[in-house]
Amino acid sequence: MSSIPALSALRRLRPDRLKELSLVALIALAVIIFGLVVDGYYSGRFFNRVTTSAVIVVILAAAQALVVISRNVDLSVGSTVGVAAYLTADFLQNNSGAHPLIAVLIAVAVGAALGSINGLLVAYGGVPAIIVTLGTLALFRTLVSLYSDGANVTADSLPDWVIELNGSTIVSAGGFDLRTTFAVAIVVILGLQWLLARMRWGRRLYAIGSNPDAAAQAGIPARRLTMWSFVGSGALAGLAGFMFMVRVGTVSATAGSGLELQSVAAAVVGGVSILGGTGTVLGAFLGAILIDTLRLSLVRVPQVSEFWRDAVLGVLVLISVITDSVLTRRLSRRAGSAGVGNRMEASTQAVEPTASTAPSPITTPVGLATREESIDV
Amino acid sequence: MNPGPEPVLELRLVSKRFGATQALADVELILYRSEVHALVGENGAGKSTLIKIATGIYEPDTGTMELGGHVFDPGDPASAQRQGVAAIYQEPSIFPDLSVAENIFIGHQDRGLLVDRKRMEQDAAEVLQRLDIDLDPSQPAGALTVAGQQAVEIAKAISLDVKVLIMDEPTAALSAHEVDRLFRQVRRLKQLGVAVLFISHRLDEVFEIADRVSVFRDGRHISSRPITDVTEELMVREMVGRDPSEFFIRTPQEPGQVVLSVEDLARHGVFRDVSFDVRAGEVLGFAGLVGAGRTDVALALFGVAPADGGTITIDGQPVTIGSPTDALNHGIAYLSEDRRKLGLSMTQSVTTNITLATLDRYTLSFGLIDHEAENRDAAGLRDRLGIRTASLDTPVDNLSGGNQQKAMLAKWLNAEPRVLILDEPTRGIDVGAKAEVHRFIDELARSGMAIIMISSDLPEVLAMSDRIAIMREGSLQGIRTRDDADQESVMAMAVGVA
Amino acid sequence: MSEWARSHRWEVVLGGVLVITIVANAILSPYYLGLDNIVNLFWLSIEKIIVAVIMAFVIINGEIDLSVASVMGFSAAVLATLHESTGLPFVAAILIALAAGALAGLIQGLVVVKLQLPSLVVTLAGLIGFRGAARVLLEDRSVGEFPEWFDRLGQRALLGPFPLAVIVFGVALAIAWFVLDRTAFGRKVYVIGSSAEVSRYSGVDVDGVKIRLFVMSGLTAGFAGVLFAARLGSVRGSLAEFFELDIITMVLLGGVSIFGGSGTMLGVALAIFTVLNIRNGLGLANVDGIIQTGTVGLLLIGSVLVPNLASHIRSRLPFGGPPLSTADT
C-alpha cells in the first residue's frame, strides 16, 4: 500500500518527464545487469568510452528532435556533418593559428547555412521534408566531395589542439573523466532542452507538431518556425561535424555517412514521436546514450559476439515504438470514452476512435505546413 | 432604446453563396453584452456558414459586420480571436500533447519570448477558477475528456478577453452531468459580460440556457425573440416550416417480403435496443438529431463498427456481420454521409470509384481487370443516373457535389444490393440534383430494393419514406407510418419534448 | 493523346530528360551506345533497381519500407551461412534465403497493420535489426566459394548479352506494370494509398493488401540479395548497406507521391533509366560518382519543387484559385 503515493506522484508527471525517467531507469538497469555479467565493467575506461563515442550521435539526436517535434524529419544531418567537418578541417589546415572558437563558429555556420536550404524548401517551397532532405543528403555530400577533390585532411595537418581536445578532460575522478567534448554536448542538450521548454517558439514547435490545424487557427507562424527548426538542426549538425573532426582526426569526404538514420533511431528510442508533438531533447539524448551503452556493453559480454549489437538495437527501437504507441492510445482512449454517459458520443467519434488519432503513416511524419494550409473552404 | 442592452456583435444583411447554393440570404443577427443567444435551425439552415463568417473563415458576399460599434472584418480566425470573437466546436481543436495551461495561452501574442511555466500555470489556474473549472493546468490536454477539452477552450477564450464566444453544438458529445457543468461555465461567461452564441439542436437545452433565440431556415433569418416569448411548438414550426409538396411524390406500391430484420441491436455506449424490419420495395426513413445514433446503427449493419448485441436477420436467416465484406456478401450496401472522407476516392477516376466495391466481378484470370466490361457498366450507370462528367476517366474531385453524390450512389447500385442504406443522401447538393436523387430512390424501391434512408432533412424524410423510425440519444423512440407522421410530431420525438 | 499527356505530365517531363541525357551522352562518348555499355548501365545497379520496382508499390500504397537493403543483406547472409555450415543442397539454401526475406516482410507488415504503427518507424527498426541479424550470422567473415553454376549465373551473360539479373529486372518491370496498371490488385494498391478509409468502406481488404505488399517487398529484397551474392561471388554482413535511400529516391523521382495514391510504373521505369543514364554518362565522361549522386538529389527536389512553384504562380493569377467546394452548412 505504501507504493500508492509514489504511483500517484508518477501519474502526475508529464508524459515527457515520465519517458525521460524511464530511459534513465533503463540505462541504470542495463548498467547493473552488464555489471553482473562482465568483470571489471564498472571502470572509468568504459564510462569514458561511452561518453566519447556517443558525443556525435547525441548532438545529432537533438538536431533530429528539433525537426521531428514539428512533424518533419532531417535525413541530411549525416551529410551536413561531413561538409562541416571537412570545411572546418580544411580551414584549420590552412590557418593553424586560428582560435578554436573560430573553428567551432565556422562549423556551426556552415551547418546553419545548409539547414536554411532545407528549411526554405520545406517551409516555403512546399516540398515534403523527407524528399527535401533525401535530396540534400546526396547534394551536400556531393558538395564536400567536389570541394575536397578526393583529398583527405589528415590528423597531422591539423593544429595540435584538435588532437588534444579529443582527450582533454574537465574533471576526472577515479578514472572517470568528464571529457570536454561530452561536457559541451551536455551543455548544448540542456540549453536546447531549456529553450524548447521555455521559449515561446519552442512551445509553438510542439503545437505545430501536435495539431497543425489548431496551430493555424491560433495564428502560429508555422512556416517561419519550420524554417528556423531546420536552421537549428543544421547548426547542431555543424557542431557535430566539429566534434567529428576532433574525434576522428582524419576527415574524408565521406565523413558522417549513415549518421542520419542513427540519429532518427536515437530520437525515436528517446521518445520523440515521429508523428510530431511529443518528446524532448533530453529524451533524445538519453536515447542516444542508451543505444551506445548497449552497443558498447554487448561487446564486453563474453558470450555475445559484438555482432549482436545491431540486432539488439533493432529490437529495442521496435519495442520503444510499440510501448509509446500503446501508451498514447491508452491516453486518447481515456479522452474518447470518458464522455459517454447516458448520452451518446457523436457518431463520427463512435465510428473509429483511432481514425483521428492515428494519421496515415507516411503523410504525417513528412506532413508540413503547406499541406495543412490547403484547407478547403 | 436606453437604457437598453448594449449590442456587441451586429451582422446586417449578410449573404453568402456557394455555387448554386445560397447558404445565407440577407441575414441579420445582433448579440448583446451578457446574453446567451441561441441559434436554432435544421441542418442546412445556414448556421455553420454564419459561424465561419463571424470567425473570419469565410468572407461574406454582401452585408456588414460591426464589433463594439466598429467595422469587423477579421480575415482569419486568429485575428477574429484577437479582436474578440472566438468559436468552440463540438470537437475541440486542442493540442493534445501540450498542457492545459499551454493550450490556454499558446495563441497569445503578448506574452514575451520566455515561457514562465509556473506563472503561466498560475494564470491558467486563475482563469479556470474564474470559470469554476476544476482542472489541473499542468496536465496534458490530450488526456482530458471532450468536456474537459471544451472547458480548456472556454478558458482560452476568456484569457483572450473575447467579447463574443460562439459555441457550435458544444453538448453533442457530453453526458447530462457534463452538460450541467458546461452550463455553469456559460452562466459564468455571461456574468463576465461575454455574449454567447449558443447553437444546439436540443430544444430543452435552449430553453434552459438561452436569454434570446433566433431561428434560421434555408439560409434565412426567420425570427429573434426573448426566450420567454417562445414556445417549443412555435420554434419547431419555424424551424421546419417548409412545404413537403416541393418534394417528389413517391409512387404508391404495396411492399413485399421482409428482407432485413433487426432485433435488439446494440453497441455498447453507442446505441441500444434497436429493432425494426424493412421490406422489399419499402423506404424506411430514419429521423433524429445529429449524434442520435442513426449512423452508428447503419455502420453496425454495414460491419464497419459491428454491433455487440442483438440479431440481424436477412430473408429469415440470422447472419453475422463483422466487416463491410460480410455486409456486401449479404447484400447490404451503405452510402456514407461523408462523401470526401469515406465515400469516394477523390483522386481516382469515375469508373474506378463506381466499380470499387465490385472489383471482383471484373476480374479475369491473372487478376486482370476487364476494362471493357468495367467501362460499359460505369457508362450504363452514368447514363442511368445522369452523372455529368467530362469522361469516365476524370477524377471525381473534378465533379460537382451533386454529380459526386450520384457517382457514389452508382458505386452501390452496381453492387446490386438487396438492402441499401442511404446516409444523408442529399446533403450539400443543389435542388436539381436533390430531385434527381429522390427520383432514383423511388425507382429503386419500385424495383424491389429495401431502402433505409437516414436524413436530417425532415421534409425529405416525410416525403420519401413509407415508414419513419425516430432515434434519440442512442435508442429508437418509435416507428410511424407516413400517414401518422407530420413534421411537428417527428421533431418533437427527436428532440425529446413529446 | 493530349489527354494522356496531361494526366501523365511528369512522365512526359521525365521522358524528355531521358532523351536529352541519351542524346548528350551519345554525342559526348563514342562508347555510350555500344551494347557492352548498355548492358553495363543496368548491370552496375541491378539489385537496387529490382527492389525499386516493388518499392513503388509500397509507396503508392501509402507506406514505406526502409528495411529493404538490410533484408537484402540478411537473405544473402542466410544463404551464405547455410552454404557454409550445412550440407543442404544449394538450391534449398536459396529457397530458405528467399523465405527468410519474405518472413522479414511479413513480420514488419503485421506490426504495421495490427499495431497501426507508422511504417517509417517499423521499417527503420527493421533496417537496423535485419542488418544486425546479417552481422550475427556472418560476423566479419566473407563467405564465398558458391557452386560454380551460381557464380556463373550471377556474373555471365545468360541470354544474348544479358545476365540473369538484367533479365529478371526486365521481367519484373513488365509484371509490375501489368499488375499495377491492369489488375484488380493494382487498383486496390492505388485506392488504398489514396484513401484507406474509403477502401475499407467499400469492402476492400485493406490490411490484407498491405501485408501482401510487405511480404512481396521482403521477398523481392531477398531475391535481390541472392542475385547480388551471385554477382559478387561472396557475401559479407554489410552487403547492400545504405542502398535504401537510393532506391527510394528513384521511386520518388518517378513521380510516385510520398503521400500515396499516385504514380505509375512507367514513371518509375523512366526515373530508373534516367538515373542510370545520368550516372553512366557522367561516368563515361570521367565525372566522379558522387557528382552523379548529387545530380540525382537535385532532380529529386526539383521534381516536387518545380510543379509546386508553378501551381503557386498559377494560383496568384485571377480566377486561378482552387475551386470552391459546395457549402456544408
Coordinates of N, CA, C and O in Angstrom, one line a residue, chain B residues 68-152:
Chain B
G68 N -18.6 45.9 -31.4 CA -18.4 47.1 -30.5 C -18.5 48.4 -31.2 O -17.8 49.4 -30.8
G69 N -19.3 48.5 -32.3 CA -19.5 49.7 -33.0 C -18.5 50.0 -34.1 O -18.6 51.0 -34.8
H70 N -17.5 49.1 -34.2 CA -16.5 49.3 -35.3 C -16.7 48.3 -36.3 O -17.1 47.1 -36.0
V71 N -16.3 48.6 -37.6 CA -16.4 47.6 -38.6 C -15.5 46.4 -38.3 O -14.4 46.6 -37.8
F72 N -16.1 45.2 -38.5 CA -15.4 44.0 -38.1 C -15.2 43.2 -39.4 O -16.1 42.8 -40.0
D73 N -13.9 43.0 -39.7 CA -13.6 42.3 -40.9 C -12.3 41.4 -40.6 O -11.2 41.8 -41.0
P74 N -12.5 40.3 -40.0 CA -11.4 39.6 -39.3 C -10.4 39.0 -40.3 O -9.2 39.0 -40.1
G75 N -10.8 38.4 -41.4 CA -9.8 37.8 -42.4 C -9.4 36.4 -42.1 O -9.4 35.6 -42.9
D76 N -9.1 36.1 -40.8 CA -8.8 34.8 -40.4 C -9.1 34.6 -39.0 O -9.3 35.5 -38.2
P77 N -9.2 33.3 -38.5 CA -9.7 33.0 -37.2 C -8.8 33.6 -36.1 O -9.3 34.1 -35.1
A78 N -7.5 33.6 -36.4 CA -6.6 34.2 -35.4 C -6.8 35.6 -35.1 O -6.8 36.1 -34.0
S79 N -7.1 36.4 -36.2 CA -7.3 37.8 -35.9 C -8.7 38.1 -35.4 O -8.9 39.0 -34.7
A80 N -9.7 37.2 -35.8 CA -11.0 37.3 -35.2 C -10.9 37.2 -33.7 O -11.5 37.9 -32.9
Q81 N -10.1 36.2 -33.3 CA -9.9 36.0 -31.8 C -9.2 37.2 -31.2 O -9.7 37.6 -30.1
R82 N -8.2 37.7 -31.8 CA -7.6 38.9 -31.2 C -8.6 40.1 -31.1 O -8.5 40.8 -30.1
Q83 N -9.5 40.2 -32.1 CA -10.4 41.3 -32.0 C -11.6 41.0 -31.1 O -12.3 41.9 -30.7
G84 N -11.7 39.7 -30.7 CA -12.7 39.4 -29.6 C -13.8 38.5 -30.0 O -14.8 38.4 -29.3
V85 N -13.7 37.7 -31.1 CA -14.7 36.7 -31.5 C -14.0 35.4 -31.6 O -13.1 35.2 -32.4
A86 N -14.4 34.4 -30.8 CA -13.9 33.1 -30.9 C -15.0 32.1 -30.9 O -16.1 32.4 -30.6
A87 N -14.6 30.9 -31.5 CA -15.7 29.9 -31.5 C -15.1 28.6 -31.0 O -13.9 28.3 -31.1
I88 N -16.0 27.8 -30.4 CA -15.6 26.4 -30.0 C -16.6 25.5 -30.6 O -17.7 25.8 -30.7
Y89 N -16.1 24.3 -31.0 CA -16.9 23.4 -31.7 C -17.1 22.1 -30.9 O -16.5 21.9 -29.9
Q90 N -18.0 21.3 -31.5 CA -18.4 20.0 -30.9 C -17.1 19.2 -30.7 O -17.0 18.5 -29.7
E91 N -16.2 19.2 -31.7 CA -14.9 18.5 -31.4 C -13.9 19.6 -31.2 O -13.5 20.3 -32.1
P92 N -13.4 19.6 -30.0 CA -12.5 20.7 -29.6 C -11.2 20.6 -30.5 O -10.7 19.5 -30.8
S93 N -10.6 21.8 -30.8 CA -9.4 21.8 -31.5 C -8.3 22.2 -30.6 O -7.9 23.3 -30.4
I94 N -7.8 21.1 -29.9 CA -6.7 21.4 -28.9 C -5.4 20.8 -29.3 O -5.4 20.1 -30.3
F95 N -4.4 21.1 -28.6 CA -3.1 20.5 -28.8 C -2.9 19.4 -27.8 O -2.7 19.6 -26.6
P96 N -3.1 18.1 -28.2 CA -3.2 17.0 -27.2 C -1.9 16.8 -26.4 O -2.0 16.4 -25.3
D97 N -0.8 17.2 -27.0 CA 0.5 17.0 -26.3 C 0.9 18.1 -25.4 O 1.8 17.9 -24.6
L98 N 0.2 19.2 -25.5 CA 0.6 20.3 -24.6 C -0.3 20.3 -23.4 O -1.4 19.8 -23.3
S99 N 0.2 21.0 -22.3 CA -0.5 21.1 -21.1 C -1.8 22.0 -21.2 O -1.9 22.7 -22.1
V100 N -2.6 21.8 -20.2 CA -3.8 22.7 -20.2 C -3.4 24.1 -20.2 O -4.0 24.9 -21.0
A101 N -2.5 24.5 -19.4 CA -2.1 25.9 -19.4 C -1.5 26.4 -20.7 O -1.8 27.5 -21.2
E102 N -0.7 25.6 -21.3 CA -0.2 25.9 -22.6 C -1.3 26.1 -23.7 O -1.2 27.0 -24.5
N103 N -2.2 25.2 -23.6 CA -3.3 25.3 -24.6 C -4.1 26.6 -24.4 O -4.5 27.2 -25.4
I104 N -4.2 27.0 -23.2 CA -4.9 28.3 -22.9 C -4.1 29.5 -23.5 O -4.7 30.4 -24.1
F105 N -2.8 29.4 -23.3 CA -2.1 30.7 -23.6 C -1.3 30.6 -25.0 O -0.6 31.6 -25.3
I106 N -1.4 29.5 -25.7 CA -0.5 29.4 -26.9 C -0.7 30.4 -27.9 O 0.2 30.9 -28.6
G107 N -1.9 30.9 -28.1 CA -2.2 31.9 -29.2 C -1.9 33.3 -28.8 O -2.0 34.2 -29.6
H108 N -1.5 33.5 -27.5 CA -1.3 34.9 -27.1 C -0.1 35.5 -27.7 O 1.0 34.9 -27.8
Q109 N -0.2 36.7 -28.3 CA 0.9 37.3 -29.0 C 1.7 38.2 -28.0 O 2.8 38.6 -28.4
D110 N 1.2 38.4 -26.8 CA 1.8 39.4 -26.0 C 2.5 38.9 -24.7 O 2.6 39.5 -23.7
R111 N 2.9 37.6 -24.8 CA 3.4 37.0 -23.5 C 5.0 36.9 -23.5 O 5.5 36.1 -22.8
G112 N 5.6 37.6 -24.4 CA 7.1 37.6 -24.3 C 7.7 36.4 -24.9 O 7.1 35.5 -25.3
L113 N 9.1 36.4 -24.9 CA 9.8 35.4 -25.5 C 9.9 34.2 -24.7 O 9.9 33.0 -25.2
L114 N 10.0 34.4 -23.4 CA 10.2 33.2 -22.5 C 8.8 32.8 -21.9 O 7.9 33.6 -21.7
V115 N 8.8 31.5 -21.7 CA 7.6 30.9 -21.1 C 7.9 30.7 -19.7 O 8.7 29.8 -19.4
D116 N 7.3 31.4 -18.8 CA 7.4 31.1 -17.4 C 6.3 30.1 -17.0 O 5.2 30.5 -16.7
R117 N 6.7 28.9 -17.0 CA 5.7 27.8 -16.8 C 4.9 28.0 -15.5 O 3.7 27.8 -15.5
K118 N 5.7 28.4 -14.5 CA 5.0 28.5 -13.2 C 3.9 29.6 -13.2 O 2.8 29.4 -12.8
R119 N 4.4 30.7 -13.8 CA 3.4 31.9 -13.8 C 2.2 31.5 -14.8 O 1.1 31.8 -14.5
M120 N 2.6 30.9 -15.9 CA 1.5 30.5 -16.8 C 0.5 29.6 -16.2 O -0.7 29.8 -16.3
E121 N 1.0 28.6 -15.4 CA 0.1 27.7 -14.7 C -0.7 28.4 -13.7 O -1.9 28.1 -13.5
Q122 N -0.1 29.4 -13.0 CA -0.8 30.2 -12.0 C -1.9 30.9 -12.7 O -3.1 30.9 -12.3
D123 N -1.6 31.6 -13.8 CA -2.6 32.4 -14.6 C -3.7 31.5 -15.0 O -4.9 31.8 -15.0
A124 N -3.3 30.3 -15.5 CA -4.3 29.4 -16.0 C -5.2 29.0 -14.9 O -6.4 28.9 -15.1
A125 N -4.6 28.7 -13.8 CA -5.4 28.2 -12.6 C -6.4 29.3 -12.3 O -7.6 29.1 -12.0
E126 N -6.0 30.6 -12.4 CA -6.8 31.7 -12.1 C -8.0 31.8 -13.0 O -9.2 31.9 -12.6
V127 N -7.7 31.7 -14.3 CA -8.7 31.7 -15.3 C -9.7 30.6 -15.1 O -10.9 30.7 -15.1
L128 N -9.2 29.4 -14.9 CA -10.0 28.2 -14.7 C -10.9 28.4 -13.5 O -12.1 28.0 -13.4
Q129 N -10.3 29.0 -12.4 CA -11.1 29.2 -11.2 C -12.2 30.2 -11.4 O -13.4 30.0 -10.9
R130 N -11.9 31.2 -12.2 CA -13.0 32.2 -12.5 C -14.2 31.6 -13.2 O -15.3 32.0 -13.0
L131 N -13.9 30.5 -13.9 CA -15.0 29.8 -14.6 C -15.5 28.6 -13.9 O -16.3 27.9 -14.4
D132 N -14.9 28.4 -12.7 CA -15.4 27.3 -11.9 C -15.0 26.0 -12.5 O -15.8 25.0 -12.5
I133 N -13.9 25.9 -13.2 CA -13.5 24.7 -13.9 C -12.4 24.0 -13.0 O -11.4 24.7 -12.7
D134 N -12.7 22.8 -12.7 CA -11.7 22.1 -11.9 C -10.8 21.2 -12.7 O -11.0 20.0 -13.0
L135 N -9.7 21.8 -13.2 CA -8.7 21.1 -14.0 C -7.3 21.4 -13.5 O -7.1 22.6 -13.0
D136 N -6.4 20.5 -13.6 CA -5.0 20.7 -13.3 C -4.3 21.3 -14.5 O -4.2 20.7 -15.5
P137 N -3.8 22.6 -14.4 CA -3.3 23.3 -15.5 C -2.0 22.6 -16.1 O -1.7 22.9 -17.2
S138 N -1.4 21.7 -15.3 CA -0.1 21.1 -15.8 C -0.4 19.8 -16.6 O 0.6 19.3 -17.1
Q139 N -1.6 19.4 -16.5 CA -2.0 18.1 -17.1 C -2.0 18.2 -18.7 O -2.4 19.2 -19.2
P140 N -1.5 17.2 -19.4 CA -1.7 17.2 -20.9 C -3.1 17.2 -21.3 O -3.9 16.5 -20.8
A141 N -3.4 18.1 -22.3 CA -4.8 18.2 -22.6 C -5.4 17.0 -23.4 O -6.6 16.8 -23.4
G142 N -4.5 16.2 -24.0 CA -4.9 15.0 -24.7 C -5.6 14.0 -23.8 O -6.3 13.2 -24.2
A143 N -5.2 14.1 -22.5 CA -5.8 13.1 -21.5 C -7.1 13.5 -21.0 O -7.8 12.7 -20.3
L144 N -7.6 14.7 -21.4 CA -8.9 15.1 -20.9 C -10.1 14.5 -21.6 O -9.9 14.1 -22.8
T145 N -11.2 14.5 -21.0 CA -12.5 14.1 -21.8 C -12.8 15.3 -22.7 O -12.3 16.4 -22.6
V146 N -13.8 15.0 -23.6 CA -14.2 16.0 -24.6 C -14.7 17.2 -23.8 O -14.4 18.4 -24.1
A147 N -15.4 17.0 -22.7 CA -15.9 18.0 -21.9 C -14.8 18.9 -21.3 O -14.8 20.1 -21.3
G148 N -13.8 18.2 -20.8 CA -12.6 18.9 -20.3 C -11.9 19.7 -21.3 O -11.5 20.9 -21.1
Q149 N -11.8 19.2 -22.5 CA -11.1 19.9 -23.6 C -12.0 21.1 -24.0 O -11.4 22.2 -24.3
Q150 N -13.3 21.0 -24.0 CA -14.1 22.2 -24.2 C -13.9 23.2 -23.2 O -13.8 24.4 -23.5
A151 N -13.8 22.8 -21.9 CA -13.6 23.7 -20.8 C -12.3 24.5 -21.1 O -12.2 25.7 -20.8
V152 N -11.3 23.8 -21.6 CA -10.0 24.4 -21.8 C -10.2 25.5 -22.9 O -9.7 26.6 -22.8

